[in-house]
Coordinates of C-alpha atoms in Angstrom, one line a residue:
M436 CA -1.6 -3.9 -9.0
T437 CA -1.6 -2.4 -5.5
G438 CA -3.5 0.3 -3.6
A439 CA -7.2 0.7 -2.8
P440 CA -9.4 2.5 -5.3
R441 CA -11.1 5.8 -4.3
H442 CA -14.7 5.6 -3.2
L443 CA -17.1 5.3 -6.1
S444 CA -20.4 7.1 -5.9
S445 CA -23.7 5.5 -7.0
V446 CA -23.7 7.9 -10.0
E447 CA -20.3 6.6 -11.2
R448 CA -21.5 3.0 -10.7
D449 CA -24.3 3.5 -13.3
L450 CA -21.9 1.8 -15.7
H451 CA -22.2 -1.9 -14.9
L452 CA -19.0 -4.1 -15.2
S453 CA -20.4 -7.6 -15.7
P454 CA -18.4 -10.7 -14.9
E455 CA -18.2 -11.5 -18.6
D456 CA -16.8 -8.0 -19.4
F457 CA -14.4 -8.3 -16.5
R458 CA -13.2 -11.6 -17.8
R459 CA -12.6 -10.2 -21.3
L460 CA -10.7 -7.2 -19.8
A461 CA -8.6 -9.6 -17.7
D462 CA -7.9 -11.8 -20.7
L463 CA -6.8 -8.8 -22.7
A464 CA -4.5 -7.5 -19.9
Y465 CA -2.9 -10.9 -19.8
A466 CA -2.5 -11.2 -23.6
E467 CA -1.1 -7.6 -23.9
A468 CA 1.1 -7.4 -20.9
G469 CA 1.1 -10.7 -19.0
I470 CA -0.7 -9.1 -16.1
A471 CA -2.8 -11.5 -14.0
V472 CA -6.0 -9.7 -12.8
P473 CA -8.2 -11.7 -10.4
W474 CA -11.8 -10.9 -9.7
A475 CA -10.8 -9.4 -6.4
K476 CA -9.4 -6.5 -8.3
E477 CA -12.8 -5.7 -9.9
P478 CA -13.3 -2.4 -7.9
L479 CA -9.8 -1.2 -8.9
V480 CA -10.3 -2.1 -12.6
Y481 CA -13.6 -0.3 -12.5
A482 CA -12.1 2.8 -10.9
R483 CA -9.3 3.0 -13.4
L484 CA -11.3 2.4 -16.6
V485 CA -14.6 4.1 -15.9
R486 CA -13.0 7.5 -16.6
R487 CA -11.8 6.3 -20.0
L488 CA -15.3 5.1 -20.9
R489 CA -16.6 8.6 -20.1
E490 CA -13.9 10.3 -22.1
L491 CA -14.8 8.1 -25.1
S492 CA -18.6 8.5 -24.5
L493 CA -19.0 4.8 -24.5
P494 CA -22.3 3.3 -23.1
S495 CA -20.8 0.2 -21.5
F496 CA -17.7 -1.8 -20.6
G497 CA -18.7 -4.3 -23.3
A498 CA -18.4 -1.5 -25.9
Y499 CA -15.0 -0.6 -24.5
V500 CA -13.8 -4.2 -24.8
D501 CA -15.1 -4.3 -28.4
L502 CA -13.1 -1.2 -29.1
L503 CA -9.9 -2.6 -27.6
T504 CA -10.1 -5.7 -29.7
C505 CA -10.3 -3.8 -33.0
T506 CA -7.1 -4.0 -35.0
E507 CA -7.0 -0.2 -35.4
A508 CA -7.0 0.3 -31.6
A509 CA -3.3 0.0 -30.8
E510 CA -3.2 3.4 -29.2
E511 CA -6.2 2.7 -27.0
R512 CA -4.7 -0.7 -26.0
A513 CA -1.6 1.1 -24.9
L514 CA -3.7 3.5 -22.7
F515 CA -5.5 0.4 -21.3
V516 CA -2.2 -1.2 -20.3
S517 CA -1.2 2.1 -18.7
A518 CA -4.4 2.1 -16.7
M519 CA -3.9 -1.5 -15.6
T520 CA -0.3 -1.1 -14.3
T521 CA 0.8 0.4 -11.0
N522 CA 3.8 2.7 -10.9
T523 CA 5.0 2.9 -7.3
T524 CA 8.6 4.0 -7.2
R525 CA 11.0 6.3 -5.5
F526 CA 14.7 7.2 -5.5
F527 CA 16.9 4.4 -3.9
R528 CA 13.9 2.2 -3.1
E529 CA 15.2 -0.9 -1.3
Q530 CA 18.4 0.9 -0.4
H531 CA 20.2 -2.4 0.3
H532 CA 20.4 -3.2 -3.5
F533 CA 22.2 0.1 -4.2
D534 CA 24.6 -0.5 -1.3
L535 CA 25.5 -3.9 -2.7
L536 CA 25.8 -2.4 -6.2
A537 CA 28.3 0.2 -4.9
D538 CA 30.2 -2.1 -2.5
R539 CA 30.5 -5.3 -4.4
V540 CA 29.3 -5.2 -8.0
L541 CA 30.4 -2.0 -9.7
A542 CA 34.2 -1.9 -9.0
P543 CA 35.2 -4.7 -11.5
L544 CA 32.7 -3.4 -14.0
I545 CA 34.1 0.1 -13.8
A546 CA 37.7 -1.2 -14.0
A547 CA 36.7 -3.1 -17.2
A548 CA 35.0 0.0 -18.6
R549 CA 38.2 2.0 -18.0
R550 CA 40.1 -0.5 -20.0
G551 CA 37.7 0.0 -22.9
A552 CA 35.2 -2.8 -22.3
R553 CA 31.5 -2.6 -22.9
V554 CA 29.4 -2.5 -19.7
R555 CA 25.6 -2.5 -19.7
L556 CA 23.0 -2.2 -16.9
W557 CA 19.3 -2.6 -17.4
S558 CA 16.4 -1.2 -15.3
A559 CA 13.4 -3.4 -16.5
G560 CA 10.1 -1.8 -15.4
C561 CA 11.7 1.6 -14.8
S562 CA 8.4 3.4 -14.2
S563 CA 9.0 7.2 -14.0
G564 CA 12.7 7.0 -13.9
E565 CA 13.7 7.1 -10.2
E566 CA 15.3 3.6 -10.4
P567 CA 17.6 4.1 -13.4
F568 CA 18.6 7.5 -12.2
S569 CA 19.4 6.0 -8.8
I570 CA 21.6 3.5 -10.5
A571 CA 23.3 6.3 -12.4
I572 CA 23.9 8.3 -9.3
T573 CA 25.5 5.2 -7.7
V574 CA 27.7 4.7 -10.7
L575 CA 28.8 8.4 -10.8
S576 CA 29.7 8.3 -7.0
I577 CA 32.4 5.7 -7.9
C578 CA 33.3 6.8 -11.4
P579 CA 32.7 10.5 -12.2
E580 CA 34.0 10.0 -15.7
A581 CA 31.4 7.2 -16.5
P582 CA 29.7 9.3 -19.3
T583 CA 32.9 9.2 -21.2
L584 CA 33.2 5.4 -21.1
D585 CA 31.3 2.6 -22.9
L586 CA 29.0 2.2 -19.8
K587 CA 25.3 2.7 -20.3
I588 CA 22.0 2.1 -18.5
L589 CA 19.0 0.9 -20.4
A590 CA 15.6 1.8 -18.8
T591 CA 12.5 0.1 -20.2
D592 CA 8.8 0.1 -19.3
I593 CA 5.6 -1.0 -21.0
D594 CA 3.7 2.2 -19.9
H595 CA 4.1 4.9 -22.5
E596 CA 2.8 7.6 -20.2
V597 CA 5.3 7.1 -17.3
L598 CA 8.1 6.6 -19.8
T599 CA 7.3 10.0 -21.3
T600 CA 7.6 11.4 -17.7
A601 CA 10.9 9.6 -17.2
R602 CA 12.4 11.0 -20.4
T603 CA 11.8 14.6 -19.3
G604 CA 13.9 14.0 -16.1
N605 CA 11.7 16.4 -14.2
F606 CA 11.0 15.4 -10.6
S607 CA 8.8 17.1 -8.0
A608 CA 10.0 18.3 -4.6
A609 CA 8.1 15.5 -3.0
S610 CA 9.9 12.8 -5.0
L611 CA 13.3 14.4 -4.4
A612 CA 12.8 14.8 -0.6
C613 CA 14.6 11.6 0.2
L614 CA 17.8 12.7 -1.5
P615 CA 20.5 14.5 0.5
E616 CA 21.3 18.1 -0.5
S617 CA 24.8 17.1 -1.7
T618 CA 23.2 14.7 -4.3
L619 CA 20.7 17.3 -5.4
K620 CA 23.5 19.9 -6.0
A621 CA 25.7 17.3 -7.8
H622 CA 23.2 15.7 -10.1
F623 CA 20.2 18.0 -10.5
G624 CA 19.6 21.5 -11.7
Q625 CA 18.4 24.5 -9.7
P626 CA 14.9 24.1 -8.1
D627 CA 11.9 25.6 -9.9
P628 CA 9.4 27.7 -7.9
E629 CA 7.7 24.6 -6.6
G630 CA 10.9 22.9 -5.6
G631 CA 11.1 20.5 -8.4
R632 CA 14.4 19.9 -10.3
Q633 CA 15.6 18.4 -13.6
V634 CA 18.3 15.8 -13.8
A635 CA 21.7 17.1 -14.8
S636 CA 23.6 16.2 -18.0
D637 CA 25.8 13.6 -16.3
L638 CA 22.7 11.5 -15.4
R639 CA 21.0 12.0 -18.7
A640 CA 24.2 10.9 -20.5
L641 CA 24.1 7.5 -18.8
V642 CA 20.5 6.5 -19.2
S643 CA 18.4 5.8 -22.3
F644 CA 14.7 5.0 -22.2
K645 CA 12.8 2.6 -24.4
I646 CA 9.3 1.1 -24.6
M647 CA 9.4 -2.6 -24.0
N648 CA 7.0 -5.4 -23.2
L649 CA 8.6 -8.1 -21.1
V650 CA 6.1 -10.8 -22.3
R651 CA 6.8 -10.1 -26.0
P652 CA 10.0 -11.0 -27.9
W653 CA 12.8 -8.8 -26.7
P654 CA 14.4 -6.5 -29.2
M655 CA 17.9 -7.0 -27.6
T656 CA 19.9 -10.0 -26.6
G657 CA 22.5 -8.4 -24.3
P658 CA 24.7 -9.4 -22.7
F659 CA 24.0 -7.3 -19.6
D660 CA 26.2 -7.1 -16.6
V661 CA 23.5 -6.0 -14.2
I662 CA 19.7 -6.3 -14.4
F663 CA 17.2 -4.6 -12.0
C664 CA 13.7 -6.0 -12.3
R665 CA 12.0 -5.2 -9.0
N666 CA 8.3 -5.5 -8.1
V667 CA 7.4 -6.3 -11.7
A668 CA 7.1 -10.1 -11.8
I669 CA 4.6 -10.0 -8.9
Y670 CA 1.9 -9.0 -11.5
F671 CA 2.5 -12.1 -13.6
D672 CA 1.3 -15.7 -13.0
S673 CA 3.9 -18.4 -12.3
D674 CA 4.4 -19.5 -15.9
T675 CA 5.0 -16.0 -17.1
Q676 CA 7.4 -15.3 -14.2
D677 CA 9.3 -18.5 -15.1
R678 CA 9.7 -17.4 -18.7
I679 CA 11.0 -14.0 -17.6
W680 CA 13.5 -15.3 -15.1
K681 CA 14.8 -17.7 -17.8
S682 CA 15.1 -14.9 -20.2
F683 CA 17.1 -12.8 -17.7
A684 CA 19.4 -15.7 -17.1
A685 CA 20.0 -16.0 -20.9
T686 CA 20.5 -12.3 -21.2
L687 CA 23.0 -11.8 -18.4
R688 CA 26.7 -12.2 -18.8
P689 CA 28.1 -15.1 -16.7
G690 CA 28.9 -13.6 -13.4
G691 CA 26.2 -10.9 -14.0
H692 CA 23.9 -9.7 -11.3
L693 CA 20.1 -9.7 -11.0
F694 CA 18.2 -7.7 -8.4
I695 CA 14.5 -8.5 -7.8
G696 CA 11.7 -7.2 -5.6
H697 CA 11.5 -7.9 -1.9
S698 CA 8.4 -10.1 -2.3
E699 CA 9.6 -11.9 -5.4
R700 CA 11.2 -15.3 -5.7
L701 CA 13.1 -17.0 -8.6
S702 CA 11.3 -20.0 -9.9
R703 CA 12.7 -23.5 -9.2
S704 CA 13.6 -24.1 -12.9
V705 CA 16.1 -21.3 -12.9
R706 CA 17.1 -20.9 -9.3
H707 CA 20.1 -23.3 -9.6
E708 CA 21.6 -21.0 -12.2
F709 CA 22.1 -18.2 -9.6
E710 CA 23.9 -17.9 -6.3
T711 CA 22.5 -15.6 -3.6
I712 CA 24.8 -12.7 -2.7
G713 CA 22.3 -10.6 -0.7
M714 CA 18.6 -10.0 0.0
T715 CA 16.8 -10.7 -3.3
S716 CA 20.2 -10.2 -5.0
F717 CA 21.8 -12.9 -7.2
R718 CA 24.8 -13.6 -9.4
L719 CA 24.6 -15.8 -12.5
R720 CA 26.8 -18.8 -12.2
A721 CA 29.4 -19.4 -15.0
P722 CA 28.4 -22.4 -17.2
Q723 CA 30.1 -25.6 -16.4
S724 CA 31.8 -28.0 -18.8
P725 CA 30.5 -31.6 -19.0
S726 CA 33.2 -32.8 -16.6
G727 CA 31.9 -30.4 -14.0
T728 CA 34.8 -27.9 -14.2
V729 CA 34.3 -24.3 -15.2

């Protein structure tokens, strides 16, 4: 989680978050979503959850944890996970990844798709949709007929609320400000009175959104040709990161590409399976035969 919490008044702090209740909340965040929450994040946890306690008219954080641990509280646990996650994103964030995607990765995949092959890209931790739609814009810049091919982009996130926003395809003027006018005209509808726009049918045809928890068994096995998982693993401890990197390696097609966040690093146990092709950009090596030949 990133960002500083807003100032909390003494009135708001009349609900005490004890170390024991914090530990129980942190344990639940880890069990539900693999999120590691150190005590240093206590002010942020308080700020994000105190509103929920007031909405539910609960007298204490202990009562809230008791509610979360009830078997019937699946919906509230989903809201808890949403509150504990950070959704910082924008169109073409870390532009160098999209430049590499366009310049070196997509050409052979599109050629294969034009021959009738299946091509799959995955935005894991897609937040409110800017990343997968940026991937789709990049694909369409090279292959305008992509919606007619067997080429799809899967976009997943654990947060039900941001995924609902992503599915609508509605973006504010502020979030679209980084895009050139030519892109807006080509891939978005006419602006609303506030300057917001909705994605056009060509983008919507390429992207599908699904709820997914990366630390639970995955509902699909791939293979994927490209995986974007950026600024997600930083919220996990080293063991969870290691499991996720290994799962990505097992899910990618040999020669497939993995893009991770600027502050993230592949774990030692899986690093040898990838070759570096750019800044935080990797290609999965083809498996070798016992003799050492491919």
